[in-house]
Amino acid sequence: MTGGLFAGFDLGGTQLKFGLIGEDGAIIFKDRIPTPGSIDGLVDSIAGTMGRLENLYPGRIRSAGFGFAGFYSLRERKILHSPNYPSLNNVDIVPALERVLDVPFEIDNDANMAAYGEWKYGAGRGARSLVLLTIGTGIGSGIILDGGLWHGQCGFAGELGHITINPEGSRCNCGNIGCLETEASAPKIARNYVALTGRDEGLTAEDIDKLARRGDRAAIESFAKCGYYLGIGLGIVINFLNPEKIILGGGVMTTGEFLLDPAMEEARKRSHRVSFACTSIVKASLGNDAGLIGAASWSRDKAGSPLPARA
Ligand SMILES: [Zn+2]
């Protein structure tokens, strides 16, 4: 096979996922490494990874895209604040990457990139508008409006994880109280279980899902409490944007119906009937690859050099 390839990097708090996609969005290669602790380590890892990919596919990589966790400013071209990877805060990442990369590249927020990936090649294919929510350790989101990624004025749109959903709730990493992220993500499911049972054994949302499947009432209730708040959030999205699709992804979505059923019930109650009826709420389909596929295809669509027509 010949043709252009596009590199995508998805930087999270624990892992740097990366890969190459072809012109049709199919993954040609992917891998992951632990997230380097320092910014110099990160830039070195990216340079080394690109070198490795270039050796595998000489002369074919046309662009690279990076999805970074945090508030990426389109104006200042840096991450102003990254609660989960503070080493990136205010670092001049663009010049640093320019020094080590010899292809055009684009940087964006990781959830925006995941939304772009799901829109281009996943559960959101063909939609004119969608909102992606990734529910894991935190809650990320990205918005496609009118057939394009919606950044807002400075690049900070789509932070649904940090809308206030419970004014009496827990303190969030962002400084606010009762964010959707603090009330409906995996750590909260675990905290609910401890509060309900008094058993503080370090169980994860995954463990609690297993208990729920065996009929453990406290486990089911731990998910239901988070589902309630997630449903309030979904109701807000539906009434505010009436998107064609809401796509739910992230680790917690693999736990099944214990979160989703109560969330759907609450969203139905809290949104206009007509708006709820015409917004479909679906599960994401690209799994952990959404971010790197999105970053790679975003870089291709924004920065990649035009490709010769296929013979
Ligand atoms: Zn917050």
Short mmCIF file of C-alpha atoms and ligand atoms in Angstrom, two decimals:
data_model
loop_
_atom_site.label_atom_id
_atom_site.label_comp_id
_atom_site.label_asym_id
_atom_site.label_seq_id
_atom_site.Cartn_x
_atom_site.Cartn_y
_atom_site.Cartn_z
CA MET A 1 0.00 0.00 0.00
CA THR A 2 1.20 3.50 -0.71
CA GLY A 3 -0.28 6.88 0.15
CA GLY A 4 -0.05 9.32 3.00
CA LEU A 5 -0.04 8.34 6.64
CA PHE A 6 -0.96 10.56 9.57
CA ALA A 7 0.35 10.27 13.11
CA GLY A 8 -1.89 10.77 16.12
CA PHE A 9 -0.87 11.20 19.78
CA ASP A 10 -3.27 11.06 22.70
CA LEU A 11 -1.65 12.23 25.92
CA GLY A 12 -3.34 11.24 29.17
CA GLY A 13 -2.21 11.43 32.78
CA THR A 14 -0.82 7.87 32.73
CA GLN A 15 -0.35 6.87 29.09
CA LEU A 16 0.78 8.36 25.82
CA LYS A 17 -1.13 6.51 23.11
CA PHE A 18 -0.01 6.96 19.54
CA GLY A 19 -0.52 5.52 16.12
CA LEU A 20 -0.67 6.00 12.39
CA ILE A 21 -3.78 6.11 10.25
CA GLY A 22 -4.17 5.90 6.50
CA GLU A 23 -6.16 8.25 4.29
CA ASP A 24 -9.31 6.26 5.04
CA GLY A 25 -8.89 6.57 8.81
CA ALA A 26 -7.89 2.94 9.31
CA ILE A 27 -5.22 2.35 11.96
CA ILE A 28 -2.00 1.10 10.39
CA PHE A 29 0.02 0.98 13.59
CA LYS A 30 -0.54 1.78 17.26
CA ASP A 31 1.26 1.52 20.56
CA ARG A 32 1.43 3.18 23.96
CA ILE A 33 4.07 4.19 26.48
CA PRO A 34 3.83 5.52 30.04
CA THR A 35 3.37 9.28 30.10
CA PRO A 36 6.80 10.85 30.68
CA GLY A 37 6.98 12.80 33.93
CA SER A 38 8.68 15.92 32.58
CA ILE A 39 8.08 18.11 29.57
CA ASP A 40 11.60 17.43 28.25
CA GLY A 41 10.90 13.72 28.59
CA LEU A 42 7.64 14.16 26.70
CA VAL A 43 9.25 16.03 23.80
CA ASP A 44 12.06 13.43 23.64
CA SER A 45 9.50 10.60 23.61
CA ILE A 46 7.52 12.23 20.84
CA ALA A 47 10.69 12.80 18.80
CA GLY A 48 11.79 9.19 19.37
CA THR A 49 8.34 7.85 18.49
CA MET A 50 8.15 9.88 15.28
CA GLY A 51 11.62 8.63 14.35
CA ARG A 52 10.48 5.06 14.94
CA LEU A 53 7.33 5.55 12.83
CA GLU A 54 9.36 7.24 10.08
CA ASN A 55 11.70 4.22 10.00
CA LEU A 56 8.75 1.87 9.66
CA TYR A 57 7.09 3.89 6.88
CA PRO A 58 9.83 6.02 5.27
CA GLY A 59 8.66 9.19 3.54
CA ARG A 60 4.96 8.56 4.04
CA ILE A 61 4.05 10.49 7.19
CA ARG A 62 2.42 13.78 6.15
CA SER A 63 1.35 15.28 9.46
CA ALA A 64 0.97 14.70 13.19
CA GLY A 65 -1.83 15.58 15.58
CA PHE A 66 -1.69 15.86 19.36
CA GLY A 67 -4.56 15.63 21.81
CA PHE A 68 -3.41 16.97 25.18
CA ALA A 69 -5.40 16.87 28.40
CA GLY A 70 -6.01 20.46 29.43
CA PHE A 71 -7.05 23.91 28.30
CA TYR A 72 -5.23 24.51 25.01
CA SER A 73 -5.36 28.17 24.01
CA LEU A 74 -5.75 28.68 20.28
CA ARG A 75 -4.40 32.22 20.67
CA GLU A 76 -1.36 31.53 22.82
CA ARG A 77 -0.77 28.07 21.36
CA LYS A 78 -0.05 26.48 24.70
CA ILE A 79 -1.81 24.54 27.44
CA LEU A 80 -2.78 27.15 30.01
CA HIS A 81 -3.97 24.66 32.60
CA SER A 82 -3.84 20.87 32.70
CA PRO A 83 -5.26 19.50 35.98
CA ASN A 84 -4.16 15.93 35.09
CA TYR A 85 -0.72 16.74 33.61
CA PRO A 86 0.49 19.97 35.23
CA SER A 87 3.95 19.68 33.62
CA LEU A 88 2.31 21.08 30.47
CA ASN A 89 1.05 24.26 32.13
CA ASN A 90 2.21 27.35 30.20
CA VAL A 91 4.97 25.46 28.41
CA ASP A 92 5.83 26.75 24.93
CA ILE A 93 5.02 23.38 23.45
CA VAL A 94 4.70 24.50 19.83
CA PRO A 95 8.33 25.73 19.41
CA ALA A 96 9.52 22.69 21.38
CA LEU A 97 7.77 20.33 18.95
CA GLU A 98 8.82 22.39 15.92
CA ARG A 99 12.42 21.71 16.87
CA VAL A 100 11.95 17.92 16.75
CA LEU A 101 9.27 17.37 14.08
CA ASP A 102 9.71 17.77 10.36
CA VAL A 103 6.03 17.43 9.42
CA PRO A 104 3.21 19.94 9.94
CA PHE A 105 1.37 19.33 13.20
CA GLU A 106 -1.71 20.40 15.11
CA ILE A 107 -2.40 20.50 18.85
CA ASP A 108 -5.81 20.42 20.49
CA ASN A 109 -7.62 19.28 23.60
CA ASP A 110 -7.76 15.49 23.93
CA ALA A 111 -11.55 15.27 24.27
CA ASN A 112 -11.98 17.51 21.21
CA MET A 113 -9.79 15.07 19.30
CA ALA A 114 -11.82 12.09 20.54
CA ALA A 115 -15.03 13.83 19.43
CA TYR A 116 -13.48 14.49 16.01
CA GLY A 117 -12.44 10.83 15.74
CA GLU A 118 -15.88 9.51 16.66
CA TRP A 119 -17.44 11.98 14.23
CA LYS A 120 -15.16 11.07 11.32
CA TYR A 121 -14.88 7.32 11.81
CA GLY A 122 -16.96 6.17 14.77
CA ALA A 123 -20.43 6.34 16.26
CA GLY A 124 -20.95 9.91 15.04
CA ARG A 125 -20.23 9.34 11.38
CA GLY A 126 -22.40 11.52 9.14
CA ALA A 127 -23.96 13.53 11.98
CA ARG A 128 -24.27 17.30 11.53
CA SER A 129 -23.95 17.84 15.27
CA LEU A 130 -22.87 15.79 18.24
CA VAL A 131 -21.57 15.99 21.76
CA LEU A 132 -19.10 13.38 22.98
CA LEU A 133 -18.76 12.67 26.69
CA THR A 134 -15.92 10.41 27.84
CA ILE A 135 -16.55 9.14 31.34
CA GLY A 136 -13.57 7.68 33.15
CA THR A 137 -11.37 9.06 35.93
CA GLY A 138 -12.70 12.42 34.81
CA ILE A 139 -15.26 13.57 32.27
CA GLY A 140 -14.09 15.05 28.98
CA SER A 141 -16.24 16.34 26.18
CA GLY A 142 -16.07 17.71 22.69
CA ILE A 143 -18.65 19.30 20.43
CA ILE A 144 -19.25 19.05 16.68
CA LEU A 145 -21.63 21.76 15.49
CA ASP A 146 -22.89 22.34 12.00
CA GLY A 147 -20.39 19.95 10.54
CA GLY A 148 -17.24 21.15 12.33
CA LEU A 149 -15.37 21.04 15.62
CA TRP A 150 -16.65 23.75 17.96
CA HIS A 151 -13.78 25.42 19.82
CA GLY A 152 -15.47 28.50 21.22
CA GLN A 153 -13.71 31.87 21.15
CA CYS A 154 -10.35 30.79 22.61
CA GLY A 155 -10.43 27.03 22.36
CA PHE A 156 -12.00 26.19 25.70
CA ALA A 157 -15.51 25.13 24.67
CA GLY A 158 -16.96 21.76 25.48
CA GLU A 159 -15.93 21.52 29.13
CA LEU A 160 -19.08 19.74 30.19
CA GLY A 161 -17.13 17.90 32.86
CA HIS A 162 -16.95 21.20 34.71
CA ILE A 163 -20.51 22.42 34.60
CA THR A 164 -22.02 22.61 38.09
CA ILE A 165 -24.43 19.75 38.49
CA ASN A 166 -24.68 19.62 42.29
CA PRO A 167 -24.11 22.91 44.14
CA GLU A 168 -23.68 20.94 47.39
CA GLY A 169 -21.30 18.41 45.83
CA SER A 170 -17.64 17.54 46.18
CA ARG A 171 -14.65 19.81 45.44
CA CYS A 172 -13.31 19.35 41.90
CA ASN A 173 -9.67 19.53 40.70
CA CYS A 174 -10.70 22.65 38.79
CA GLY A 175 -11.53 24.46 42.06
CA ASN A 176 -15.31 24.45 41.57
CA ILE A 177 -17.74 22.43 43.66
CA GLY A 178 -20.11 19.76 42.34
CA CYS A 179 -18.88 19.54 38.74
CA LEU A 180 -20.33 16.80 36.56
CA GLU A 181 -16.84 15.25 36.71
CA THR A 182 -16.86 15.02 40.49
CA GLU A 183 -20.43 13.68 40.66
CA ALA A 184 -20.56 11.14 37.83
CA SER A 185 -17.09 9.74 37.11
CA ALA A 186 -15.40 6.49 38.16
CA PRO A 187 -13.89 7.75 41.46
CA LYS A 188 -17.34 8.93 42.59
CA ILE A 189 -18.82 5.47 41.93
CA ALA A 190 -16.14 4.08 44.25
CA ARG A 191 -16.74 6.80 46.87
CA ASN A 192 -20.49 6.13 46.78
CA TYR A 193 -19.86 2.46 47.51
CA VAL A 194 -17.65 3.28 50.49
CA ALA A 195 -20.26 5.72 51.81
CA LEU A 196 -23.07 3.18 51.44
CA THR A 197 -21.27 0.16 52.88
CA GLY A 198 -18.48 1.52 55.07
CA ARG A 199 -16.17 -0.88 53.20
CA ASP A 200 -13.07 1.08 52.23
CA GLU A 201 -11.13 -1.61 50.38
CA GLY A 202 -9.94 0.38 47.40
CA LEU A 203 -12.55 -1.08 45.04
CA THR A 204 -12.64 0.44 41.55
CA ALA A 205 -15.72 1.21 39.44
CA GLU A 206 -14.93 -2.01 37.57
CA ASP A 207 -14.99 -4.05 40.80
CA ILE A 208 -18.25 -2.41 41.80
CA ASP A 209 -19.71 -3.25 38.38
CA LYS A 210 -18.91 -6.93 39.02
CA LEU A 211 -20.68 -6.71 42.37
CA ALA A 212 -23.67 -5.01 40.73
CA ARG A 213 -23.92 -7.82 38.19
CA ARG A 214 -24.20 -10.23 41.12
CA GLY A 215 -27.09 -8.21 42.51
CA ASP A 216 -25.24 -6.23 45.23
CA ARG A 217 -27.76 -3.48 46.09
CA ALA A 218 -25.13 -0.99 47.30
CA ALA A 219 -23.15 -1.48 44.08
CA ILE A 220 -26.24 -0.87 41.95
CA GLU A 221 -27.07 2.20 44.04
CA SER A 222 -23.49 3.53 43.67
CA PHE A 223 -23.94 3.58 39.89
CA ALA A 224 -27.50 4.91 40.11
CA LYS A 225 -26.41 7.94 42.15
CA CYS A 226 -23.84 8.83 39.47
CA GLY A 227 -26.35 8.05 36.72
CA TYR A 228 -28.73 10.55 38.28
CA TYR A 229 -26.20 13.37 37.96
CA LEU A 230 -25.07 12.24 34.52
CA GLY A 231 -28.73 12.36 33.46
CA ILE A 232 -29.04 15.93 34.69
CA GLY A 233 -26.00 16.78 32.55
CA LEU A 234 -27.46 15.04 29.51
CA GLY A 235 -30.74 16.91 30.03
CA ILE A 236 -28.82 20.21 29.95
CA VAL A 237 -27.03 19.22 26.74
CA ILE A 238 -30.30 18.18 25.08
CA ASN A 239 -32.22 21.32 26.02
CA PHE A 240 -29.29 23.62 25.25
CA LEU A 241 -28.02 22.21 21.95
CA ASN A 242 -30.51 19.61 20.75
CA PRO A 243 -27.64 17.76 19.06
CA GLU A 244 -28.28 15.01 16.55
CA LYS A 245 -26.28 12.63 18.74
CA ILE A 246 -24.82 12.41 22.21
CA ILE A 247 -22.02 9.84 22.24
CA LEU A 248 -20.96 8.29 25.52
CA GLY A 249 -17.48 6.79 25.78
CA GLY A 250 -14.69 6.22 28.30
CA GLY A 251 -13.87 3.39 30.68
CA VAL A 252 -17.03 3.67 32.75
CA MET A 253 -19.25 3.02 29.73
CA THR A 254 -17.96 -0.54 29.54
CA THR A 255 -19.68 -1.18 32.88
CA GLY A 256 -23.01 -1.38 31.13
CA GLU A 257 -26.50 -0.46 32.09
CA PHE A 258 -26.08 0.33 35.80
CA LEU A 259 -24.98 3.88 34.98
CA LEU A 260 -26.74 4.36 31.66
CA ASP A 261 -30.28 3.30 32.59
CA PRO A 262 -30.68 5.77 35.48
CA ALA A 263 -28.95 8.45 33.38
CA MET A 264 -31.40 7.97 30.51
CA GLU A 265 -34.35 8.05 32.86
CA GLU A 266 -33.18 11.30 34.42
CA ALA A 267 -32.31 12.88 31.06
CA ARG A 268 -35.80 12.04 29.80
CA LYS A 269 -37.40 13.68 32.84
CA ARG A 270 -35.27 16.81 32.66
CA SER A 271 -35.35 17.64 28.97
CA HIS A 272 -38.14 18.70 26.65
CA ARG A 273 -39.94 15.66 25.33
CA VAL A 274 -39.63 16.71 21.69
CA SER A 275 -35.94 17.50 22.03
CA PHE A 276 -35.16 14.25 23.89
CA ALA A 277 -37.03 12.30 21.21
CA CYS A 278 -34.91 13.64 18.36
CA THR A 279 -31.49 13.40 20.04
CA SER A 280 -30.05 9.91 19.93
CA ILE A 281 -27.82 8.87 22.82
CA VAL A 282 -25.41 6.16 21.71
CA LYS A 283 -22.24 4.48 22.89
CA ALA A 284 -18.88 5.44 21.37
CA SER A 285 -17.45 2.91 18.96
CA LEU A 286 -13.71 3.65 18.72
CA GLY A 287 -12.84 2.82 22.34
CA ASN A 288 -9.37 3.93 23.43
CA ASP A 289 -8.39 4.74 19.84
CA ALA A 290 -10.81 7.68 19.42
CA GLY A 291 -8.24 10.24 20.60
CA LEU A 292 -5.38 9.16 18.38
CA ILE A 293 -7.60 8.61 15.34
CA GLY A 294 -9.14 12.04 15.92
CA ALA A 295 -5.77 13.77 16.39
CA ALA A 296 -4.32 12.11 13.29
CA SER A 297 -7.31 12.90 11.07
CA TRP A 298 -7.57 16.46 12.45
CA SER A 299 -3.93 17.05 11.54
CA ARG A 300 -4.56 15.56 8.11
CA ASP A 301 -7.62 17.77 7.54
CA LYS A 302 -5.98 20.93 8.95
CA ALA A 303 -2.27 20.67 8.25
CA GLY A 304 -1.52 17.69 6.06
CA SER A 305 -0.19 18.50 2.63
CA PRO A 306 -2.64 17.74 -0.15
CA LEU A 307 -2.20 14.23 -1.45
CA PRO A 308 -1.96 13.25 -5.08
CA ALA A 309 -5.12 11.61 -6.40
CA ARG A 310 -5.05 7.85 -6.17
CA ALA A 311 -4.19 6.02 -9.33
ZN ZN B 1 -14.52 20.93 37.77
#
